[in-house]
């Protein structure tokens, strides 16, 4: 069985926009973003140019910007990403090194394909560990002392 990668456990349920749109247009996109069953919220908007990830904007940055500002003027271009062939271990390193809970996933040419969340990687690694039979088992919640 193939090893999972950030790409195989990533989600394409994100808000991504082109560089030409204004802050007001981005906020409209966020408002129209359908609720996701697993309670995922929109914290970042990913900015593309011809499909290539070129920037990211936090919700805080959007809310503090003028509505008529082009998103390209407020986006962060110093991106931390994982690529589709990267290992889960590399993604974990990126999460720890940079302190993010969500990372964008791009292919080798920089095309945006979605995001991977730290909790999804933790869940996947936990499942792998359990399947490999490491001898570690989850135990039911231990009662408090004196109960």
CSV table of N, CA and C in Angstrom, one decimal:
chain,number,residue,atom,x,y,z
A,1,UNK,N,0.8,-1.2,0.0
A,1,UNK,CA,0.0,0.0,0.0
A,1,UNK,C,0.9,1.3,0.0
A,2,UNK,N,0.5,2.2,-0.8
A,2,UNK,CA,1.3,3.5,-0.9
A,2,UNK,C,1.2,4.3,0.4
A,3,UNK,N,2.3,4.9,0.7
A,3,UNK,CA,2.3,5.7,1.9
A,3,UNK,C,1.5,7.0,1.7
A,4,UNK,N,0.7,7.4,2.7
A,4,UNK,CA,0.0,8.7,2.5
A,4,UNK,C,1.0,9.9,2.4
A,5,UNK,N,0.6,10.9,1.7
A,5,UNK,CA,1.4,12.1,1.6
A,5,UNK,C,0.5,13.3,2.0
A,6,UNK,N,1.1,14.4,2.1
A,6,UNK,CA,0.2,15.6,2.4
A,6,UNK,C,-0.9,15.8,1.3
A,7,UNK,N,-0.5,15.5,0.1
A,7,UNK,CA,-1.5,15.6,-1.0
A,7,UNK,C,-2.6,14.7,-0.9
A,8,UNK,N,-2.4,13.4,-0.5
A,8,UNK,CA,-3.4,12.4,-0.5
A,8,UNK,C,-4.4,12.7,0.7
A,9,UNK,N,-4.0,13.4,1.7
A,9,UNK,CA,-4.9,13.7,2.8
A,9,UNK,C,-5.3,15.2,2.8
A,10,UNK,N,-5.0,15.9,1.8
A,10,UNK,CA,-5.3,17.3,1.7
A,10,UNK,C,-6.8,17.5,1.4
A,11,UNK,N,-7.2,18.7,1.6
A,11,UNK,CA,-8.6,19.1,1.3
A,11,UNK,C,-8.6,20.2,0.2
A,12,UNK,N,-9.5,20.1,-0.7
A,12,UNK,CA,-9.6,21.2,-1.7
A,12,UNK,C,-10.7,22.2,-1.3
A,13,UNK,N,-11.3,22.0,-0.1
A,13,UNK,CA,-12.3,22.9,0.4
A,13,UNK,C,-11.7,24.1,1.0
A,14,UNK,N,-11.3,25.0,0.1
A,14,UNK,CA,-10.6,26.3,0.5
A,14,UNK,C,-11.2,27.4,-0.3
A,15,UNK,N,-10.9,28.6,0.2
A,15,UNK,CA,-11.2,29.8,-0.6
A,15,UNK,C,-9.9,30.2,-1.3
A,16,UNK,N,-10.0,30.2,-2.6
A,16,UNK,CA,-8.8,30.7,-3.4
A,16,UNK,C,-9.3,31.7,-4.5
A,17,UNK,N,-8.6,32.7,-4.7
A,17,UNK,CA,-9.0,33.8,-5.6
A,17,UNK,C,-7.8,34.1,-6.5
A,18,UNK,N,-8.1,34.9,-7.6
A,18,UNK,CA,-7.1,35.4,-8.5
A,18,UNK,C,-6.5,36.7,-7.9
A,19,UNK,N,-5.4,37.1,-8.4
A,19,UNK,CA,-4.7,38.3,-7.9
A,19,UNK,C,-5.4,39.6,-8.2
A,20,UNK,N,-6.3,39.6,-9.2
A,20,UNK,CA,-7.0,40.8,-9.6
A,20,UNK,C,-8.1,41.2,-8.7
A,21,UNK,N,-8.6,40.4,-7.9
A,21,UNK,CA,-9.9,40.7,-7.2
A,21,UNK,C,-9.6,41.7,-6.0
A,22,UNK,N,-10.6,42.3,-5.6
A,22,UNK,CA,-10.5,43.3,-4.5
A,22,UNK,C,-10.8,42.6,-3.2
A,23,UNK,N,-10.5,43.3,-2.1
A,23,UNK,CA,-10.8,42.8,-0.8
A,23,UNK,C,-12.3,42.5,-0.6
A,24,UNK,N,-13.1,43.5,-1.1
A,24,UNK,CA,-14.6,43.3,-1.0
A,24,UNK,C,-15.0,42.0,-1.7
A,25,UNK,N,-14.4,41.7,-2.9
A,25,UNK,CA,-14.8,40.5,-3.6
A,25,UNK,C,-14.4,39.3,-2.9
A,26,UNK,N,-13.2,39.3,-2.2
A,26,UNK,CA,-12.7,38.2,-1.5
A,26,UNK,C,-13.7,37.9,-0.3
A,27,UNK,N,-14.0,39.0,0.4
A,27,UNK,CA,-14.9,38.8,1.6
A,27,UNK,C,-16.3,38.2,1.1
A,28,UNK,N,-16.8,38.6,-0.1
A,28,UNK,CA,-18.0,38.0,-0.6
A,28,UNK,C,-17.8,36.5,-0.9
A,29,UNK,N,-16.6,36.1,-1.4
A,29,UNK,CA,-16.3,34.7,-1.6
A,29,UNK,C,-16.3,33.9,-0.3
A,30,UNK,N,-15.7,34.5,0.7
A,30,UNK,CA,-15.7,33.9,2.0
A,30,UNK,C,-17.1,33.7,2.6
A,31,UNK,N,-18.0,34.7,2.4
A,31,UNK,CA,-19.3,34.6,2.9
A,31,UNK,C,-20.1,33.5,2.2
A,32,UNK,N,-19.8,33.3,0.9
A,32,UNK,CA,-20.5,32.3,0.1
A,32,UNK,C,-19.9,31.0,0.2
A,33,UNK,N,-18.8,30.8,0.9
A,33,UNK,CA,-18.2,29.5,1.0
A,33,UNK,C,-19.1,28.6,1.8
A,34,UNK,N,-19.4,27.4,1.2
A,34,UNK,CA,-20.3,26.5,1.9
A,34,UNK,C,-19.8,26.0,3.2
A,35,UNK,N,-20.6,25.8,4.2
A,35,UNK,CA,-20.1,25.2,5.4
A,35,UNK,C,-19.6,23.8,5.2
A,36,UNK,N,-18.6,23.4,5.9
A,36,UNK,CA,-18.0,22.1,5.7
A,36,UNK,C,-18.5,21.3,6.9
A,37,UNK,N,-18.8,20.0,6.6
A,37,UNK,CA,-19.3,19.1,7.7
A,37,UNK,C,-18.4,19.0,8.9
A,38,UNK,N,-17.1,19.0,8.7
A,38,UNK,CA,-16.2,18.8,9.9
A,38,UNK,C,-15.9,20.1,10.6
A,39,UNK,N,-16.7,21.1,10.4
A,39,UNK,CA,-16.5,22.3,11.2
A,39,UNK,C,-15.3,23.2,10.8
A,40,UNK,N,-14.8,23.0,9.7
A,40,UNK,CA,-13.6,23.8,9.2
A,40,UNK,C,-14.0,25.2,9.0
A,41,UNK,N,-13.3,26.1,9.5
A,41,UNK,CA,-13.5,27.5,9.3
A,41,UNK,C,-12.5,28.1,8.3
A,42,UNK,N,-12.8,29.2,7.7
A,42,UNK,CA,-11.8,29.9,6.8
A,42,UNK,C,-11.0,30.8,7.6
A,43,UNK,N,-9.7,30.5,7.7
A,43,UNK,CA,-8.7,31.4,8.3
A,43,UNK,C,-7.8,32.1,7.3
A,44,UNK,N,-7.7,31.5,6.2
A,44,UNK,CA,-6.8,32.1,5.1
A,44,UNK,C,-7.5,32.0,3.8
A,45,UNK,N,-7.1,32.9,2.9
A,45,UNK,CA,-7.6,32.9,1.5
A,45,UNK,C,-6.3,32.8,0.7
A,46,UNK,N,-6.3,31.8,-0.2
A,46,UNK,CA,-5.1,31.5,-1.0
A,46,UNK,C,-5.3,32.3,-2.4
A,47,UNK,N,-4.2,32.9,-2.8
A,47,UNK,CA,-4.2,33.8,-4.0
A,47,UNK,C,-3.4,33.1,-5.1
A,48,UNK,N,-4.1,33.0,-6.2
A,48,UNK,CA,-3.5,32.3,-7.4
A,48,UNK,C,-3.3,33.3,-8.6
A,49,UNK,N,-2.3,32.9,-9.4
A,49,UNK,CA,-2.1,33.6,-10.7
A,49,UNK,C,-2.0,32.5,-11.7
A,50,UNK,N,-3.0,32.3,-12.5
A,50,UNK,CA,-3.0,31.2,-13.5
A,50,UNK,C,-2.8,29.8,-12.8
A,51,UNK,N,-3.5,29.7,-11.7
A,51,UNK,CA,-3.4,28.4,-10.9
A,51,UNK,C,-2.3,28.3,-10.0
A,52,UNK,N,-1.2,29.1,-10.2
A,52,UNK,CA,0.0,29.0,-9.3
A,52,UNK,C,-0.3,29.8,-8.0
A,53,UNK,N,0.1,29.2,-6.9
A,53,UNK,CA,-0.1,29.9,-5.6
A,53,UNK,C,1.0,31.0,-5.5
A,54,UNK,N,0.5,32.2,-5.4
A,54,UNK,CA,1.4,33.3,-5.3
A,54,UNK,C,1.3,34.1,-4.0
A,55,UNK,N,0.3,33.8,-3.2
A,55,UNK,CA,0.1,34.5,-1.9
A,55,UNK,C,-0.9,34.0,-1.0
A,56,UNK,N,-1.0,34.5,0.2
A,56,UNK,CA,-2.0,34.1,1.1
A,56,UNK,C,-2.3,35.3,1.9
A,57,UNK,N,-3.6,35.4,2.3
A,57,UNK,CA,-4.1,36.5,3.1
A,57,UNK,C,-4.9,35.9,4.3
A,58,UNK,N,-4.6,36.4,5.5
A,58,UNK,CA,-5.4,36.0,6.6
A,58,UNK,C,-6.7,36.8,6.7
A,59,UNK,N,-7.6,36.2,7.4
A,59,UNK,CA,-8.9,36.9,7.6
A,59,UNK,C,-8.7,38.2,8.3
A,60,UNK,N,-7.8,38.3,9.2
A,60,UNK,CA,-7.5,39.5,9.9
A,60,UNK,C,-7.0,40.6,9.0
A,61,UNK,N,-6.1,40.2,8.0
A,61,UNK,CA,-5.6,41.2,7.0
A,61,UNK,C,-6.8,41.7,6.1
A,62,UNK,N,-7.7,40.7,5.8
A,62,UNK,CA,-8.8,41.1,4.9
A,62,UNK,C,-9.7,42.1,5.7
A,63,UNK,N,-10.0,41.8,6.9
A,63,UNK,CA,-10.9,42.7,7.6
A,63,UNK,C,-10.3,44.1,8.0
A,64,UNK,N,-9.0,44.2,8.0
A,64,UNK,CA,-8.4,45.5,8.3
A,64,UNK,C,-8.0,46.3,7.0
A,65,UNK,N,-8.2,45.7,5.8
A,65,UNK,CA,-7.9,46.4,4.6
A,65,UNK,C,-9.1,47.1,4.1
A,66,UNK,N,-8.8,48.1,3.2
A,66,UNK,CA,-9.9,48.8,2.5
A,66,UNK,C,-10.5,47.9,1.5
A,67,UNK,N,-11.8,47.9,1.3
A,67,UNK,CA,-12.6,47.1,0.4
A,67,UNK,C,-12.2,47.2,-1.0
A,68,UNK,N,-11.7,48.3,-1.4
A,68,UNK,CA,-11.3,48.6,-2.8
A,68,UNK,C,-9.9,48.1,-3.1
A,69,UNK,N,-9.1,47.8,-2.0
A,69,UNK,CA,-7.7,47.4,-2.3
A,69,UNK,C,-7.7,46.0,-3.0
A,70,UNK,N,-6.8,45.9,-4.0
A,70,UNK,CA,-6.6,44.6,-4.7
A,70,UNK,C,-5.9,43.7,-3.6
A,71,UNK,N,-6.4,42.4,-3.7
A,71,UNK,CA,-5.9,41.4,-2.7
A,71,UNK,C,-4.4,41.3,-2.9
A,72,UNK,N,-3.9,41.5,-4.1
A,72,UNK,CA,-2.4,41.4,-4.4
A,72,UNK,C,-1.6,42.3,-3.6
A,73,UNK,N,-2.2,43.5,-3.2
A,73,UNK,CA,-1.5,44.5,-2.4
A,73,UNK,C,-1.3,44.1,-0.9
A,74,UNK,N,-2.2,43.2,-0.4
A,74,UNK,CA,-2.1,42.9,1.0
A,74,UNK,C,-1.7,41.5,1.3
A,75,UNK,N,-1.5,40.7,0.2
A,75,UNK,CA,-1.2,39.3,0.4
A,75,UNK,C,0.3,39.1,0.9
A,76,UNK,N,0.5,38.0,1.6
A,76,UNK,CA,1.9,37.6,2.0
A,76,UNK,C,2.4,36.8,0.9
A,77,UNK,N,3.6,37.1,0.4
A,77,UNK,CA,4.2,36.3,-0.7
A,77,UNK,C,5.3,35.4,-0.2
A,78,UNK,N,5.7,35.5,1.0
A,78,UNK,CA,6.7,34.6,1.6
A,78,UNK,C,6.0,33.3,2.0
A,79,UNK,N,5.8,32.4,1.1
A,79,UNK,CA,5.0,31.2,1.4
A,79,UNK,C,5.7,30.0,2.0
A,80,UNK,N,5.1,29.4,2.9
A,80,UNK,CA,5.5,28.1,3.4
A,80,UNK,C,4.5,27.1,2.9
A,81,UNK,N,5.0,26.1,2.1
A,81,UNK,CA,4.1,25.1,1.5
A,81,UNK,C,4.7,23.7,1.6
A,82,UNK,N,3.9,22.8,1.3
A,82,UNK,CA,4.4,21.4,1.1
A,82,UNK,C,4.0,21.0,-0.4
A,83,UNK,N,4.8,20.2,-1.0
A,83,UNK,CA,4.5,19.8,-2.3
A,83,UNK,C,3.9,18.4,-2.4
A,84,UNK,N,3.2,18.1,-3.5
A,84,UNK,CA,2.4,16.9,-3.6
A,84,UNK,C,3.3,15.6,-3.3
A,85,UNK,N,4.5,15.5,-3.6
A,85,UNK,CA,5.3,14.3,-3.3
A,85,UNK,C,5.9,14.3,-1.9
A,86,UNK,N,5.8,15.4,-1.2
A,86,UNK,CA,6.5,15.4,0.1
A,86,UNK,C,5.9,14.3,1.1
A,87,UNK,N,6.7,13.9,2.0
A,87,UNK,CA,6.3,12.9,3.0
A,87,UNK,C,5.5,13.6,4.1
A,88,UNK,N,4.8,12.8,4.9
A,88,UNK,CA,4.1,13.4,6.1
A,88,UNK,C,5.1,13.9,7.1
A,89,UNK,N,6.3,13.2,7.2
A,89,UNK,CA,7.3,13.7,8.1
A,89,UNK,C,7.8,15.1,7.7
A,90,UNK,N,8.0,15.3,6.4
A,90,UNK,CA,8.4,16.7,6.0
A,90,UNK,C,7.3,17.7,6.4
A,91,UNK,N,6.1,17.3,6.2
A,91,UNK,CA,5.0,18.3,6.5
A,91,UNK,C,5.0,18.5,8.0
A,92,UNK,N,5.2,17.5,8.8
A,92,UNK,CA,5.2,17.7,10.3
A,92,UNK,C,6.4,18.6,10.6
A,93,UNK,N,7.5,18.5,10.0
A,93,UNK,CA,8.6,19.4,10.2
A,93,UNK,C,8.2,20.8,9.9
A,94,UNK,N,7.5,21.0,8.8
A,94,UNK,CA,7.1,22.4,8.4
A,94,UNK,C,6.2,23.0,9.4
A,95,UNK,N,5.2,22.1,9.9
A,95,UNK,CA,4.3,22.6,10.9
A,95,UNK,C,5.0,23.1,12.2
A,96,UNK,N,6.0,22.2,12.6
A,96,UNK,CA,6.7,22.5,13.9
A,96,UNK,C,7.6,23.7,13.7
A,97,UNK,N,8.3,23.8,12.6
A,97,UNK,CA,9.3,24.8,12.3
A,97,UNK,C,8.6,26.2,12.2
A,98,UNK,N,7.4,26.2,11.6
A,98,UNK,CA,6.8,27.5,11.2
A,98,UNK,C,5.6,27.8,12.1
A,99,UNK,N,5.1,26.9,12.9
A,99,UNK,CA,4.0,27.2,13.9
A,99,UNK,C,2.7,27.3,13.2
A,100,UNK,N,2.4,26.7,12.0
A,100,UNK,CA,1.1,26.8,11.4
A,100,UNK,C,0.3,25.6,11.7
A,101,UNK,N,-1.0,25.7,11.6
A,101,UNK,CA,-1.9,24.6,11.7
A,101,UNK,C,-2.4,24.1,10.4
A,102,UNK,N,-2.2,25.0,9.4
A,102,UNK,CA,-2.7,24.7,8.0
A,102,UNK,C,-1.6,25.0,7.1
A,103,UNK,N,-1.3,24.2,6.1
A,103,UNK,CA,-0.3,24.5,5.1
A,103,UNK,C,-0.9,24.3,3.7
A,104,UNK,N,-0.6,25.2,2.7
A,104,UNK,CA,-1.0,24.9,1.4
A,104,UNK,C,-0.2,23.8,0.7
A,105,UNK,N,-0.9,23.1,-0.2
A,105,UNK,CA,-0.2,22.0,-0.9
A,105,UNK,C,-0.1,22.5,-2.4
A,106,UNK,N,1.1,22.4,-3.0
A,106,UNK,CA,1.2,22.7,-4.4
A,106,UNK,C,1.9,21.6,-5.1
A,107,UNK,N,1.7,21.5,-6.4
A,107,UNK,CA,2.5,20.5,-7.1
A,107,UNK,C,3.9,21.0,-7.4
A,108,UNK,N,4.7,20.2,-8.1
A,108,UNK,CA,6.1,20.6,-8.3
A,108,UNK,C,6.2,21.9,-9.2
A,109,UNK,N,5.2,22.3,-9.9
A,109,UNK,CA,5.2,23.5,-10.7
A,109,UNK,C,4.6,24.7,-10.0
A,110,UNK,N,4.2,24.5,-8.7
A,110,UNK,CA,3.6,25.6,-7.9
A,110,UNK,C,2.1,25.7,-8.0
A,111,UNK,N,1.4,24.8,-8.8
A,111,UNK,CA,0.0,24.9,-8.9
A,111,UNK,C,-0.7,24.5,-7.6
A,112,UNK,N,-1.6,25.3,-7.1
A,112,UNK,CA,-2.3,25.1,-5.8
A,112,UNK,C,-3.2,24.0,-5.9
A,113,UNK,N,-3.2,23.0,-5.0
A,113,UNK,CA,-4.1,21.9,-5.1
A,113,UNK,C,-5.0,21.8,-3.8
A,114,UNK,N,-4.7,22.5,-2.8
A,114,UNK,CA,-5.5,22.4,-1.5
A,114,UNK,C,-4.7,22.7,-0.3
A,115,UNK,N,-5.2,22.3,0.8
A,115,UNK,CA,-4.5,22.5,2.1
A,115,UNK,C,-4.4,21.2,2.9
A,116,UNK,N,-3.4,21.1,3.7
A,116,UNK,CA,-3.4,20.0,4.7
A,116,UNK,C,-3.3,20.6,6.1
A,117,UNK,N,-4.1,20.0,6.9
A,117,UNK,CA,-4.2,20.5,8.3
A,117,UNK,C,-3.4,19.6,9.2
A,118,UNK,N,-2.8,20.2,10.2
A,118,UNK,CA,-1.9,19.4,11.2
A,118,UNK,C,-2.7,18.3,11.8
A,119,UNK,N,-4.0,18.6,12.2
A,119,UNK,CA,-4.7,17.5,12.8
A,119,UNK,C,-5.0,16.3,11.9
A,120,UNK,N,-5.1,16.6,10.6
A,120,UNK,CA,-5.3,15.4,9.6
A,120,UNK,C,-4.0,14.6,9.6
A,121,UNK,N,-2.9,15.2,9.6
A,121,UNK,CA,-1.6,14.5,9.6
A,121,UNK,C,-1.5,13.7,10.9
A,122,UNK,N,-1.8,14.3,12.0
A,122,UNK,CA,-1.7,13.6,13.3
A,122,UNK,C,-2.6,12.4,13.3
A,123,UNK,N,-3.9,12.5,12.8
A,123,UNK,CA,-4.8,11.4,12.7
A,123,UNK,C,-4.3,10.3,11.8
A,124,UNK,N,-3.7,10.7,10.7
A,124,UNK,CA,-3.2,9.7,9.7
A,124,UNK,C,-2.0,8.9,10.3
A,125,UNK,N,-1.1,9.6,11.0
A,125,UNK,CA,0.1,9.0,11.6
A,125,UNK,C,-0.4,8.1,12.7
A,126,UNK,N,-1.4,8.5,13.5
A,126,UNK,CA,-1.9,7.7,14.6
A,126,UNK,C,-2.5,6.4,14.0
A,127,UNK,N,-3.3,6.5,12.9
A,127,UNK,CA,-3.9,5.3,12.3
A,127,UNK,C,-2.8,4.4,11.8
A,128,UNK,N,-1.7,4.9,11.2
A,128,UNK,CA,-0.6,4.1,10.7
A,128,UNK,C,0.1,3.4,11.9
A,129,UNK,N,0.3,4.1,13.0
A,129,UNK,CA,0.9,3.5,14.2
A,129,UNK,C,0.0,2.4,14.7
A,130,UNK,N,-1.2,2.6,14.8
A,130,UNK,CA,-2.2,1.6,15.3
A,130,UNK,C,-2.2,0.4,14.4
A,131,UNK,N,-2.2,0.6,13.1
A,131,UNK,CA,-2.2,-0.6,12.1
A,131,UNK,C,-0.9,-1.4,12.2
A,132,UNK,N,0.2,-0.7,12.5
A,132,UNK,CA,1.5,-1.4,12.5
A,132,UNK,C,1.7,-2.2,13.7
A,133,UNK,N,0.8,-2.1,14.7
A,133,UNK,CA,0.8,-2.8,15.9
A,133,UNK,C,2.1,-2.6,16.7
A,134,UNK,N,2.3,-1.4,17.1
A,134,UNK,CA,3.5,-1.0,17.9
A,134,UNK,C,3.5,-1.5,19.3
A,135,UNK,N,2.4,-2.1,19.7
A,135,UNK,CA,2.3,-2.5,21.1
A,135,UNK,C,1.6,-1.5,22.0
A,136,UNK,N,1.4,-0.3,21.4
A,136,UNK,CA,0.8,0.8,22.1
A,136,UNK,C,-0.7,0.7,21.8
A,137,UNK,N,-1.5,0.7,22.9
A,137,UNK,CA,-2.9,0.7,22.7
A,137,UNK,C,-3.5,1.9,23.4
A,138,UNK,N,-4.6,2.3,22.8
A,138,UNK,CA,-5.3,3.4,23.6
A,138,UNK,C,-6.1,2.7,24.7
A,139,UNK,N,-6.1,3.3,25.8
A,139,UNK,CA,-6.8,2.8,26.9
A,139,UNK,C,-8.0,3.7,27.2
A,140,UNK,N,-9.1,3.1,27.8
A,140,UNK,CA,-10.2,4.0,28.1
A,140,UNK,C,-9.7,5.0,29.1
A,141,UNK,N,-10.5,6.1,29.2
A,141,UNK,CA,-10.1,7.2,30.2
A,141,UNK,C,-10.0,6.6,31.6
A,142,UNK,N,-8.8,6.9,32.2
A,142,UNK,CA,-8.5,6.4,33.5
A,142,UNK,C,-9.4,7.2,34.5
A,143,UNK,N,-10.1,6.5,35.4
A,143,UNK,CA,-10.8,7.2,36.4
A,143,UNK,C,-9.9,8.1,37.3
A,144,UNK,N,-10.5,9.2,37.8
A,144,UNK,CA,-9.7,10.1,38.7
A,144,UNK,C,-9.5,9.3,40.0
A,145,UNK,N,-8.4,9.7,40.6
A,145,UNK,CA,-8.1,9.1,41.9
A,145,UNK,C,-9.2,9.4,42.9
A,146,UNK,N,-9.5,8.5,43.8
A,146,UNK,CA,-10.4,8.7,44.8
A,146,UNK,C,-11.9,8.5,44.3
A,147,UNK,N,-12.0,8.0,43.1
A,147,UNK,CA,-13.4,7.7,42.6
A,147,UNK,C,-13.8,6.4,43.0
